[in-house]
Amino acid sequence: MSTGDSPSILKLSSDLDIHVRFANPPPDLRAAIMRTQSRLFSDSFQPLVLGRGSADTDQLKNAPALVSLELMLVSGRPARSIVEETNVAIEAKSEAYSLSLRDGNNSAILSANSTLGLFRGLATFEQLWYDYQGIKYTLNGDMKIDDEPAFPYRGFSFDTARNFYPVSDILRTLDAMSWVKLSVLYWHIIDSQSFPLEVKAFPELSEKGAYSANEIYTEDDVQLIVQYANERGIDVVMELDSPGHTTAIGAAHPEHIACASKSPWSKYASEPPAGQLRIASPTTLAFAKTFFASVASNLPGKMMSSGGDEVNLLCWEEDDETQADLAQRNITISDALNQFVETVQGVIAAHDKTPFIKSDMVLTHNVPVLNDTVVVVWQTSEDAAAVAERQLRFIHQPSNYFYLDCGAGDWLGNNIAGNSWCDPFKTWQRAYSFNPYANLTLEQRPLVLGGQMPLWSEQSSSENLDSIIWPRLAAAAEVFWTGATLPDGTSRLGKNATSGTRALARLNELRYRLVDRGVKAIALQPKWCVLRPGECDLDS
Amino acid sequence: MRFAIALLVFVPVGGVFGLWPLPRSLQTGTTALKLAPDFDIHMNVLHAPSDLSDAVARTKSHLKNDKLGRVVVGRGSSDSSVIQHAKSLASLHVSLTKGATVRSITEEARLAIETRSEGYSLTIPSDGSAATLTANSTLGLYRGLTTFEQLWYQWSGNLYTIEAPVTITDAPAYPWRGFMLDTSRNFFSVSDIKRTLDAMTMVKMSQFHWHVSDSQSFPLEVPGYTELASKGAYDPSMIYSPSDVKDIVDYAGARGIDVVVEIDTPGHTSIISAAHPEHIACPIASPWSDFAAEPPSGQLRLASASTTNFTAGLLSAVAKMFPSTIMSTGGDEVNANCYEQDAETQADLKATGRTLEQALDVFTQHTHGAIIAEGKTPAVWEEMVLDHNITLSNETIVLVWISSANAAAVAEKNFRLVHGPSDYFYLDCGAGEWIGKDVGNSWCDPFKTWQKAYTFDPQANISESQAHLVLGGEQLLWAEQSGPENLDPIVWPRAATSAEVFWSGPGGDSNEALPRLHDIAFRMRQRGIQAIQLQPMWCALRPGLCNIDS
């Protein structure tokens, strides 16, 4: 990025034309352009300085106006839809773009190798403008940007099972995600507490396992969400967490669940209610196969997860049916677990999707997995190196950096003094300090696909969704897009990284932009500080 | 006497699903009873004040619109047959006890805090004969209506309870059951405040402690001192005008809530320098940490006669805007170094021959004198009595905030006190540091859970002879990291916890409380308050199954 030597003011012409300079632009790109066009003029975000935009009044009078933004594909590249570009294999995504604000007279040029790259460039373009009394302007009119992500996988993991979220919440979240160039919604859609996913092969699962008839994602809802995400450059990785975290399946199919709601839950599960798939049962295995196939066949993405965290062995040890099945088949529980994972990974692969799995399956249970498996490292950031040792690709989702739900106290009843298991709260500063290559050798670095912050919803729901994820999630979005180095060549981290004049200033700006667009991102500081970057630092 | 009975015995739990705070005396049965389609509330109060009539109308509207299903598996579907056969309640008769003076709810809520009458009796027979609500005051009737609203659930068009008959005799253990909101660090709109008052009144809170100004912004338009807001508010759209204040105060009063405004002095006043630099020492001095607890630094020049007069005039003008008998002048975190480095203050001290402490004493007596003259009882933060040797009226109310351990010391000095301890009641704790370059945790880490707040004992370490000094307590939201975006989720339902501690008295069992807290949170959400989920809904629908040992 370069911004010219001195501030150069440039305003947007009120009839700015966003012009596509190649043939047959796909409809989803045209729709994205219309959204950009609309937001450029509906955003009312003023610069975060004392007096807001009023300081720029004089300069604005004679400022040149940008009349067009020209979108170009690098010659010869096919104009595929954003949706198609989003659904290519994760390592093959083309998200790079170049943006030059005053390339030629009063035209800006945005070019990329793909429509997805153009879409990322539009997200950048939208962030450049301030409002003052209806005039949209930037102080960096000479800006030139060459940009591409450090990592292709930049995600948000979302639990819609502990508490339910309406479709509109998910769509709003996808919009906000796209503004910070996140690329994946990792949808932890079901769990032990509820089963809100309508599955064509087994409609009874959601009929009996959802919290209510109103708290179900129908097939149409899923299609809508996936399409909406894909049009915004966001891939959807659905996680069908198994064989643990599946009690809610028992509401419709008690025959498939061992230790269902067994007491005391703490012996059989990491949280109530207990219950796991009967992995040793051939009937249950057949059920899992059909279940995964039914869900996978409706998803266009190239990735899908079978979860696999927090399997409890005692649950199966005390389950008569499981013990009988093991005895009859003369196999051990770990044979059964291996076979279960092999089965569901087989279904995922057969649907042309890359399987994801939670790190404890690999590290604790030593379950063999397909070579192209992507491991979700969650327990601690320390586990990344161990996964890399096994030559498996992985994404970072460490609870000690990225869990958005930590620090709100224990949610279990009768535990008065308890703090959350992953206390304290993971601040944006903590997330921002994450080094994706920590403890990895140079040779292992290509195994890192990226990372994601998760929201586990035991204590969250529609009421606090925006405020618990925004703007913190944006900190991780920058970790994995920007990587280790800022545009000026300096390290993204370092002792002053979280100063009010550096990342904090930009994060404050993003927060105000989110609020301006109706996303209820929390204040990171008193507004007094926000308007005076650097004056609320520790040493200022 | 009222305070001596604080350690009450809780009723055995057979249900009382939705009641929060739990009544002091409660008997319930196991009979289903539904509201008749033409159910009505009959007010047998001569010359009923309009705010009471309005309250009755709101109760009827809540009954109609809450549409809350029981918080159990099936949400009431299992009750359908008992509902079908249940008797119908046609009316609730509301009356004052004989000889009671008829005043408006608003007037009753603004009486001197220890003289308020909030008790009521509510009887709901199971045979369909009329229910009765009686009280000594309209405020008591209002509290009783609030209880009545919490008894009913909806299933397929019926409003019903499965716990008739219900007999309640109720009165609060403590009169100060509050919530404090800081509207200076970040601004909250009038509608945010009104929605908060709606939630507060659902749990019978009595005090809205409004920390309206601080060093970061001055959002209050004060007649005669309008320059403070016009130069010190974040934005012209972020100012509470006198009519906004009246709107808020009236809205609160009609809901049984007294509004205690706080103009924090002499510290926490940096922003006054935007309009009056002559009154502020060390404004935005660097490094701020030498001069203030947080940026920006800046304190009123307490040794200056002109600043003292200005402050007294300001406080007196603010006092006129608020009908409460109580007003807070703050007084926390006064920084001595700020004054030591301020040449004007040093010159003033020298000229008057006073020490800084003596000047603080003179300043406080002057400013308190001004609000006492307006009929207010002053409230101050604890440092004013624990750290400084100044003369205060015996009537002064002391707000304990630094630590719950400091309440006893305040009581020792024979001051009435309100509990707002950071180690139990600070709603903002645990969200990390907001200071740039600092990657630490919040100073009052960890997050104060509802369970922690629920264990609070208002009389801990306070002798029996001083017990009467405890007026109650409040949970507080300091807004460095809050704004309209997270107001509801960071406050509710947690702030309901202290509402019960100070209404029902301490010693409650959080295990028993959790289903009721779920219930009130569900009801809040039905009314548009974005209260967070305390647990997965699976747990909320199955009381007891998500305990640590279940």
PDB file of N, CA and C in Angstrom, chain A residues 162-163 193 211 263-265 273 407-414 416 425 427 429 458-459 461 463 496 498 511 515 521 523-528 535-540, chain B residues 185-186 216 234 238 284 286-288 295-296 430-437 447 449 451 455 480-481 485 510 525 530-531 533-538 546-550:
ATOM      1  N   ARG A 162     -26.565 -24.746  21.142  1.00  0.00           N
ATOM      2  CA  ARG A 162     -26.788 -24.492  22.571  1.00  0.00           C
ATOM      3  C   ARG A 162     -27.910 -23.481  22.737  1.00  0.00           C
ATOM      4  N   ASN A 163     -27.886 -22.451  21.937  1.00  0.00           N
ATOM      5  CA  ASN A 163     -29.034 -21.576  21.804  1.00  0.00           C
ATOM      6  C   ASN A 163     -29.205 -21.274  20.322  1.00  0.00           C
ATOM      7  N   GLN A 193     -27.529 -30.390  22.847  1.00  0.00           N
ATOM      8  CA  GLN A 193     -28.675 -29.693  23.427  1.00  0.00           C
ATOM      9  C   GLN A 193     -29.844 -29.547  22.462  1.00  0.00           C
ATOM     10  N   TYR A 211     -35.310 -27.032  19.493  1.00  0.00           N
ATOM     11  CA  TYR A 211     -35.944 -26.461  20.676  1.00  0.00           C
ATOM     12  C   TYR A 211     -37.439 -26.240  20.434  1.00  0.00           C
ATOM     13  N   SER A 263     -26.757 -39.574  34.412  1.00  0.00           N
ATOM     14  CA  SER A 263     -26.322 -38.778  35.563  1.00  0.00           C
ATOM     15  C   SER A 263     -25.326 -39.562  36.402  1.00  0.00           C
ATOM     16  N   PRO A 264     -24.319 -38.925  36.983  1.00  0.00           N
ATOM     17  CA  PRO A 264     -23.976 -37.507  36.822  1.00  0.00           C
ATOM     18  C   PRO A 264     -23.330 -37.249  35.463  1.00  0.00           C
ATOM     19  N   TRP A 265     -23.787 -36.226  34.819  1.00  0.00           N
ATOM     20  CA  TRP A 265     -23.312 -35.948  33.461  1.00  0.00           C
ATOM     21  C   TRP A 265     -21.799 -35.810  33.395  1.00  0.00           C
ATOM     22  N   PRO A 273     -26.310 -32.164  28.297  1.00  0.00           N
ATOM     23  CA  PRO A 273     -26.539 -33.549  28.691  1.00  0.00           C
ATOM     24  C   PRO A 273     -25.533 -34.507  28.046  1.00  0.00           C
ATOM     25  N   GLY A 407     -14.786 -16.197  29.778  1.00  0.00           N
ATOM     26  CA  GLY A 407     -14.697 -15.081  30.718  1.00  0.00           C
ATOM     27  C   GLY A 407     -16.019 -14.548  31.208  1.00  0.00           C
ATOM     28  N   ALA A 408     -17.120 -15.240  30.935  1.00  0.00           N
ATOM     29  CA  ALA A 408     -18.422 -14.743  31.388  1.00  0.00           C
ATOM     30  C   ALA A 408     -18.947 -15.550  32.565  1.00  0.00           C
ATOM     31  N   GLY A 409     -18.042 -16.229  33.263  1.00  0.00           N
ATOM     32  CA  GLY A 409     -18.480 -17.020  34.409  1.00  0.00           C
ATOM     33  C   GLY A 409     -18.946 -18.397  33.982  1.00  0.00           C
ATOM     34  N   ASP A 410     -19.147 -19.245  34.961  1.00  0.00           N
ATOM     35  CA  ASP A 410     -19.621 -20.589  34.666  1.00  0.00           C
ATOM     36  C   ASP A 410     -21.117 -20.543  34.433  1.00  0.00           C
ATOM     37  N   TRP A 411     -21.601 -21.364  33.519  1.00  0.00           N
ATOM     38  CA  TRP A 411     -23.045 -21.378  33.247  1.00  0.00           C
ATOM     39  C   TRP A 411     -23.731 -22.551  33.917  1.00  0.00           C
ATOM     40  N   LEU A 412     -22.945 -23.427  34.520  1.00  0.00           N
ATOM     41  CA  LEU A 412     -23.562 -24.547  35.213  1.00  0.00           C
ATOM     42  C   LEU A 412     -24.269 -24.052  36.459  1.00  0.00           C
ATOM     43  N   GLY A 413     -25.404 -24.645  36.772  1.00  0.00           N
ATOM     44  CA  GLY A 413     -26.080 -24.287  37.999  1.00  0.00           C
ATOM     45  C   GLY A 413     -25.258 -24.765  39.185  1.00  0.00           C
ATOM     46  N   ASN A 414     -25.523 -24.197  40.325  1.00  0.00           N
ATOM     47  CA  ASN A 414     -24.919 -24.719  41.542  1.00  0.00           C
ATOM     48  C   ASN A 414     -23.404 -24.627  41.534  1.00  0.00           C
ATOM     49  N   ILE A 416     -21.430 -21.576  42.214  1.00  0.00           N
ATOM     50  CA  ILE A 416     -21.459 -20.156  42.513  1.00  0.00           C
ATOM     51  C   ILE A 416     -20.154 -19.447  42.220  1.00  0.00           C
ATOM     52  N   PHE A 425     -11.587 -13.668  29.749  1.00  0.00           N
ATOM     53  CA  PHE A 425     -12.082 -13.120  28.484  1.00  0.00           C
ATOM     54  C   PHE A 425     -10.915 -12.982  27.507  1.00  0.00           C
ATOM     55  N   THR A 427      -9.415 -10.940  24.994  1.00  0.00           N
ATOM     56  CA  THR A 427      -9.525  -9.574  24.481  1.00  0.00           C
ATOM     57  C   THR A 427      -9.108  -9.527  23.014  1.00  0.00           C
ATOM     58  N   GLN A 429      -6.923  -7.646  21.951  1.00  0.00           N
ATOM     59  CA  GLN A 429      -5.461  -7.541  21.973  1.00  0.00           C
ATOM     60  C   GLN A 429      -4.815  -8.927  22.013  1.00  0.00           C
ATOM     61  N   GLU A 458     -23.377 -21.367  24.834  1.00  0.00           N
ATOM     62  CA  GLU A 458     -24.043 -21.681  26.105  1.00  0.00           C
ATOM     63  C   GLU A 458     -24.620 -20.428  26.761  1.00  0.00           C
ATOM     64  N   GLN A 459     -23.906 -19.304  26.625  1.00  0.00           N
ATOM     65  CA  GLN A 459     -24.361 -18.067  27.259  1.00  0.00           C
ATOM     66  C   GLN A 459     -24.613 -16.973  26.225  1.00  0.00           C
ATOM     67  N   SER A 461     -26.870 -15.806  22.513  1.00  0.00           N
ATOM     68  CA  SER A 461     -28.039 -15.994  21.667  1.00  0.00           C
ATOM     69  C   SER A 461     -28.207 -14.704  20.890  1.00  0.00           C
ATOM     70  N   GLU A 463     -29.621 -12.135  21.469  1.00  0.00           N
ATOM     71  CA  GLU A 463     -29.569 -10.910  22.268  1.00  0.00           C
ATOM     72  C   GLU A 463     -28.165 -10.303  22.334  1.00  0.00           C
ATOM     73  N   ASN A 496       4.140  -1.842  20.527  1.00  0.00           N
ATOM     74  CA  ASN A 496       3.131  -0.792  20.420  1.00  0.00           C
ATOM     75  C   ASN A 496       1.969  -1.161  19.503  1.00  0.00           C
ATOM     76  N   THR A 498      -0.841  -2.487  19.906  1.00  0.00           N
ATOM     77  CA  THR A 498      -2.212  -2.202  20.334  1.00  0.00           C
ATOM     78  C   THR A 498      -2.399  -0.753  20.761  1.00  0.00           C
ATOM     79  N   ARG A 511     -15.164  -0.458  14.138  1.00  0.00           N
ATOM     80  CA  ARG A 511     -16.304  -0.590  15.051  1.00  0.00           C
ATOM     81  C   ARG A 511     -17.373   0.467  14.749  1.00  0.00           C
ATOM     82  N   VAL A 515     -21.258  -0.172  13.482  1.00  0.00           N
ATOM     83  CA  VAL A 515     -22.443   0.389  14.149  1.00  0.00           C
ATOM     84  C   VAL A 515     -23.254   1.216  13.154  1.00  0.00           C
ATOM     85  N   ALA A 521     -21.704  -3.633  17.293  1.00  0.00           N
ATOM     86  CA  ALA A 521     -20.353  -3.864  17.807  1.00  0.00           C
ATOM     87  C   ALA A 521     -20.135  -3.009  19.054  1.00  0.00           C
ATOM     88  N   ALA A 523     -18.307  -0.770  22.065  1.00  0.00           N
ATOM     89  CA  ALA A 523     -17.284   0.265  22.191  1.00  0.00           C
ATOM     90  C   ALA A 523     -16.047  -0.361  22.827  1.00  0.00           C
ATOM     91  N   LEU A 524     -14.879  -0.064  22.271  1.00  0.00           N
ATOM     92  CA  LEU A 524     -13.640  -0.558  22.874  1.00  0.00           C
ATOM     93  C   LEU A 524     -13.084   0.436  23.882  1.00  0.00           C
ATOM     94  N   GLN A 525     -13.508   1.671  23.780  1.00  0.00           N
ATOM     95  CA  GLN A 525     -12.998   2.737  24.631  1.00  0.00           C
ATOM     96  C   GLN A 525     -14.079   3.806  24.761  1.00  0.00           C
ATOM     97  N   PRO A 526     -13.911   4.692  25.763  1.00  0.00           N
ATOM     98  CA  PRO A 526     -14.754   5.891  25.768  1.00  0.00           C
ATOM     99  C   PRO A 526     -14.549   6.634  24.443  1.00  0.00           C
ATOM    100  N   LYS A 527     -15.597   7.264  23.960  1.00  0.00           N
ATOM    101  CA  LYS A 527     -15.490   7.992  22.700  1.00  0.00           C
ATOM    102  C   LYS A 527     -14.428   9.083  22.789  1.00  0.00           C
ATOM    103  N   TRP A 528     -14.217   9.616  23.962  1.00  0.00           N
ATOM    104  CA  TRP A 528     -13.178  10.627  24.159  1.00  0.00           C
ATOM    105  C   TRP A 528     -11.840  10.120  23.628  1.00  0.00           C
ATOM    106  N   GLU A 535      -4.126   9.102  22.878  1.00  0.00           N
ATOM    107  CA  GLU A 535      -4.153   9.814  24.162  1.00  0.00           C
ATOM    108  C   GLU A 535      -4.637   8.944  25.319  1.00  0.00           C
ATOM    109  N   CYS A 536      -5.119   7.764  25.025  1.00  0.00           N
ATOM    110  CA  CYS A 536      -5.515   6.845  26.102  1.00  0.00           C
ATOM    111  C   CYS A 536      -4.623   5.615  26.117  1.00  0.00           C
ATOM    112  N   ASP A 537      -3.386   5.767  25.655  1.00  0.00           N
ATOM    113  CA  ASP A 537      -2.446   4.671  25.783  1.00  0.00           C
ATOM    114  C   ASP A 537      -1.950   4.601  27.217  1.00  0.00           C
ATOM    115  N   LEU A 538      -1.358   3.460  27.536  1.00  0.00           N
ATOM    116  CA  LEU A 538      -0.853   3.243  28.888  1.00  0.00           C
ATOM    117  C   LEU A 538       0.131   4.329  29.305  1.00  0.00           C
ATOM    118  N   ASP A 539       0.920   4.801  28.350  1.00  0.00           N
ATOM    119  CA  ASP A 539       1.990   5.735  28.688  1.00  0.00           C
ATOM    120  C   ASP A 539       1.764   7.136  28.116  1.00  0.00           C
ATOM    121  N   SER A 540       0.532   7.439  27.734  1.00  0.00           N
ATOM    122  CA  SER A 540       0.339   8.773  27.125  1.00  0.00           C
ATOM    123  C   SER A 540      -0.107   9.802  28.161  1.00  0.00           C
TER     124      SER A 540
ATOM    125  N   ARG B 185     -18.830   8.109  29.664  1.00  0.00           N
ATOM    126  CA  ARG B 185     -17.753   7.469  28.894  1.00  0.00           C
ATOM    127  C   ARG B 185     -18.255   7.155  27.492  1.00  0.00           C
ATOM    128  N   ASN B 186     -19.452   6.617  27.422  1.00  0.00           N
ATOM    129  CA  ASN B 186     -20.150   6.531  26.154  1.00  0.00           C
ATOM    130  C   ASN B 186     -21.605   6.922  26.397  1.00  0.00           C
ATOM    131  N   GLN B 216     -14.855  12.431  30.490  1.00  0.00           N
ATOM    132  CA  GLN B 216     -14.847  12.233  29.041  1.00  0.00           C
ATOM    133  C   GLN B 216     -15.887  13.056  28.302  1.00  0.00           C
ATOM    134  N   TYR B 234     -20.301  14.798  23.520  1.00  0.00           N
ATOM    135  CA  TYR B 234     -19.614  14.213  22.372  1.00  0.00           C
ATOM    136  C   TYR B 234     -20.114  14.798  21.064  1.00  0.00           C
ATOM    137  N   MET B 238     -25.915  14.145  21.360  1.00  0.00           N
ATOM    138  CA  MET B 238     -25.638  13.343  22.553  1.00  0.00           C
ATOM    139  C   MET B 238     -25.732  14.196  23.811  1.00  0.00           C
ATOM    140  N   ILE B 284      -6.021  17.096  30.905  1.00  0.00           N
ATOM    141  CA  ILE B 284      -5.328  16.275  29.900  1.00  0.00           C
ATOM    142  C   ILE B 284      -3.809  16.352  30.091  1.00  0.00           C
ATOM    143  N   SER B 286      -0.065  14.934  30.920  1.00  0.00           N
ATOM    144  CA  SER B 286       0.605  13.701  30.509  1.00  0.00           C
ATOM    145  C   SER B 286       1.829  13.456  31.379  1.00  0.00           C
ATOM    146  N   PRO B 287       2.131  12.228  31.777  1.00  0.00           N
ATOM    147  CA  PRO B 287       1.318  11.026  31.561  1.00  0.00           C
ATOM    148  C   PRO B 287       0.083  11.026  32.457  1.00  0.00           C
ATOM    149  N   TRP B 288      -1.041  10.671  31.875  1.00  0.00           N
ATOM    150  CA  TRP B 288      -2.295  10.734  32.613  1.00  0.00           C
ATOM    151  C   TRP B 288      -2.239   9.929  33.895  1.00  0.00           C
ATOM    152  N   PRO B 295      -7.500   8.182  31.698  1.00  0.00           N
ATOM    153  CA  PRO B 295      -7.457   9.396  30.885  1.00  0.00           C
ATOM    154  C   PRO B 295      -8.851   9.878  30.515  1.00  0.00           C
ATOM    155  N   PRO B 296      -9.077  11.179  30.362  1.00  0.00           N
ATOM    156  CA  PRO B 296      -8.120  12.261  30.579  1.00  0.00           C
ATOM    157  C   PRO B 296      -8.144  12.740  32.031  1.00  0.00           C
ATOM    158  N   GLY B 430     -14.069  -7.640  33.683  1.00  0.00           N
ATOM    159  CA  GLY B 430     -13.788  -8.902  33.014  1.00  0.00           C
ATOM    160  C   GLY B 430     -13.768  -8.859  31.510  1.00  0.00           C
ATOM    161  N   ALA B 431     -13.798  -7.663  30.929  1.00  0.00           N
ATOM    162  CA  ALA B 431     -13.799  -7.576  29.466  1.00  0.00           C
ATOM    163  C   ALA B 431     -12.444  -7.130  28.919  1.00  0.00           C
ATOM    164  N   GLY B 432     -11.416  -7.255  29.737  1.00  0.00           N
ATOM    165  CA  GLY B 432     -10.093  -6.866  29.252  1.00  0.00           C
ATOM    166  C   GLY B 432      -9.855  -5.382  29.433  1.00  0.00           C
ATOM    167  N   GLU B 433      -8.650  -4.980  29.133  1.00  0.00           N
ATOM    168  CA  GLU B 433      -8.228  -3.595  29.323  1.00  0.00           C
ATOM    169  C   GLU B 433      -8.631  -2.754  28.115  1.00  0.00           C
ATOM    170  N   TRP B 434      -9.015  -1.518  28.363  1.00  0.00           N
ATOM    171  CA  TRP B 434      -9.399  -0.653  27.236  1.00  0.00           C
ATOM    172  C   TRP B 434      -8.353   0.407  26.943  1.00  0.00           C
ATOM    173  N   ILE B 435      -7.328   0.437  27.770  1.00  0.00           N
ATOM    174  CA  ILE B 435      -6.248   1.403  27.560  1.00  0.00           C
ATOM    175  C   ILE B 435      -5.336   0.907  26.429  1.00  0.00           C
ATOM    176  N   GLY B 436      -5.021   1.792  25.506  1.00  0.00           N
ATOM    177  CA  GLY B 436      -4.141   1.411  24.411  1.00  0.00           C
ATOM    178  C   GLY B 436      -2.772   0.964  24.897  1.00  0.00           C
ATOM    179  N   LYS B 437      -2.145   0.065  24.165  1.00  0.00           N
ATOM    180  CA  LYS B 437      -0.838  -0.522  24.451  1.00  0.00           C
ATOM    181  C   LYS B 437      -0.851  -1.450  25.654  1.00  0.00           C
ATOM    182  N   PHE B 447     -15.024 -11.227  35.528  1.00  0.00           N
ATOM    183  CA  PHE B 447     -16.436 -10.941  35.321  1.00  0.00           C
ATOM    184  C   PHE B 447     -17.210 -11.266  36.609  1.00  0.00           C
ATOM    185  N   THR B 449     -20.211 -12.634  37.994  1.00  0.00           N
ATOM    186  CA  THR B 449     -21.354 -13.437  37.568  1.00  0.00           C
ATOM    187  C   THR B 449     -22.571 -13.130  38.433  1.00  0.00           C
ATOM    188  N   GLN B 451     -24.180 -15.310  39.913  1.00  0.00           N
ATOM    189  CA  GLN B 451     -24.053 -16.164  41.096  1.00  0.00           C
ATOM    190  C   GLN B 451     -23.248 -15.462  42.185  1.00  0.00           C
ATOM    191  N   THR B 455     -24.541 -13.999  46.095  1.00  0.00           N
ATOM    192  CA  THR B 455     -24.039 -14.402  47.417  1.00  0.00           C
ATOM    193  C   THR B 455     -23.795 -13.209  48.324  1.00  0.00           C
ATOM    194  N   GLU B 480     -16.922   2.524  29.903  1.00  0.00           N
ATOM    195  CA  GLU B 480     -15.745   2.620  29.037  1.00  0.00           C
ATOM    196  C   GLU B 480     -15.843   1.676  27.849  1.00  0.00           C
ATOM    197  N   GLN B 481     -16.380   0.499  28.065  1.00  0.00           N
ATOM    198  CA  GLN B 481     -16.472  -0.499  26.996  1.00  0.00           C
ATOM    199  C   GLN B 481     -17.922  -0.866  26.699  1.00  0.00           C
ATOM    200  N   GLU B 485     -25.089  -0.497  22.171  1.00  0.00           N
ATOM    201  CA  GLU B 485     -24.979  -1.779  21.478  1.00  0.00           C
ATOM    202  C   GLU B 485     -25.034  -2.969  22.426  1.00  0.00           C
ATOM    203  N   SER B 510     -28.692 -20.133  45.148  1.00  0.00           N
ATOM    204  CA  SER B 510     -28.637 -19.827  43.712  1.00  0.00           C
ATOM    205  C   SER B 510     -29.212 -20.967  42.883  1.00  0.00           C
ATOM    206  N   ARG B 525     -37.195 -10.704  27.632  1.00  0.00           N
ATOM    207  CA  ARG B 525     -37.037 -10.805  26.167  1.00  0.00           C
ATOM    208  C   ARG B 525     -38.376 -10.639  25.473  1.00  0.00           C
ATOM    209  N   GLN B 530     -33.076  -7.072  25.672  1.00  0.00           N
ATOM    210  CA  GLN B 530     -32.187  -8.097  25.127  1.00  0.00           C
ATOM    211  C   GLN B 530     -31.367  -8.765  26.221  1.00  0.00           C
ATOM    212  N   ALA B 531     -32.059  -9.397  27.150  1.00  0.00           N
ATOM    213  CA  ALA B 531     -31.375 -10.110  28.235  1.00  0.00           C
ATOM    214  C   ALA B 531     -30.686 -11.348  27.678  1.00  0.00           C
ATOM    215  N   GLN B 533     -28.917 -15.152  27.484  1.00  0.00           N
ATOM    216  CA  GLN B 533     -29.178 -16.506  27.968  1.00  0.00           C
ATOM    217  C   GLN B 533     -28.122 -16.839  29.006  1.00  0.00           C
ATOM    218  N   LEU B 534     -28.549 -17.422  30.103  1.00  0.00           N
ATOM    219  CA  LEU B 534     -27.593 -17.823  31.135  1.00  0.00           C
ATOM    220  C   LEU B 534     -27.075 -19.230  30.903  1.00  0.00           C
ATOM    221  N   GLN B 535     -27.806 -19.989  30.117  1.00  0.00           N
ATOM    222  CA  GLN B 535     -27.461 -21.387  29.865  1.00  0.00           C
ATOM    223  C   GLN B 535     -28.007 -21.760  28.487  1.00  0.00           C
ATOM    224  N   PRO B 536     -27.571 -22.925  27.977  1.00  0.00           N
ATOM    225  CA  PRO B 536     -28.273 -23.448  26.804  1.00  0.00           C
ATOM    226  C   PRO B 536     -29.756 -23.578  27.141  1.00  0.00           C
ATOM    227  N   MET B 537     -30.611 -23.369  26.171  1.00  0.00           N
ATOM    228  CA  MET B 537     -32.044 -23.462  26.432  1.00  0.00           C
ATOM    229  C   MET B 537     -32.416 -24.857  26.937  1.00  0.00           C
ATOM    230  N   TRP B 538     -31.667 -25.853  26.533  1.00  0.00           N
ATOM    231  CA  TRP B 538     -31.899 -27.220  27.026  1.00  0.00           C
ATOM    232  C   TRP B 538     -31.926 -27.222  28.551  1.00  0.00           C
ATOM    233  N   CYS B 546     -28.631 -29.187  34.777  1.00  0.00           N
ATOM    234  CA  CYS B 546     -27.316 -28.687  34.376  1.00  0.00           C
ATOM    235  C   CYS B 546     -26.546 -28.141  35.568  1.00  0.00           C
ATOM    236  N   ASN B 547     -26.816 -28.680  36.713  1.00  0.00           N
ATOM    237  CA  ASN B 547     -25.988 -28.333  37.861  1.00  0.00           C
ATOM    238  C   ASN B 547     -24.660 -29.050  37.749  1.00  0.00           C
ATOM    239  N   ILE B 548     -23.710 -28.586  38.533  1.00  0.00           N
ATOM    240  CA  ILE B 548     -22.380 -29.186  38.435  1.00  0.00           C
ATOM    241  C   ILE B 548     -22.421 -30.649  38.866  1.00  0.00           C
ATOM    242  N   ASP B 549     -23.370 -31.006  39.706  1.00  0.00           N
ATOM    243  CA  ASP B 549     -23.417 -32.367  40.233  1.00  0.00           C
ATOM    244  C   ASP B 549     -24.666 -33.139  39.790  1.00  0.00           C
ATOM    245  N   SER B 550     -25.316 -32.672  38.728  1.00  0.00           N
ATOM    246  CA  SER B 550     -26.553 -33.381  38.355  1.00  0.00           C
ATOM    247  C   SER B 550     -26.291 -34.403  37.254  1.00  0.00           C
TER     248      SER B 550
END
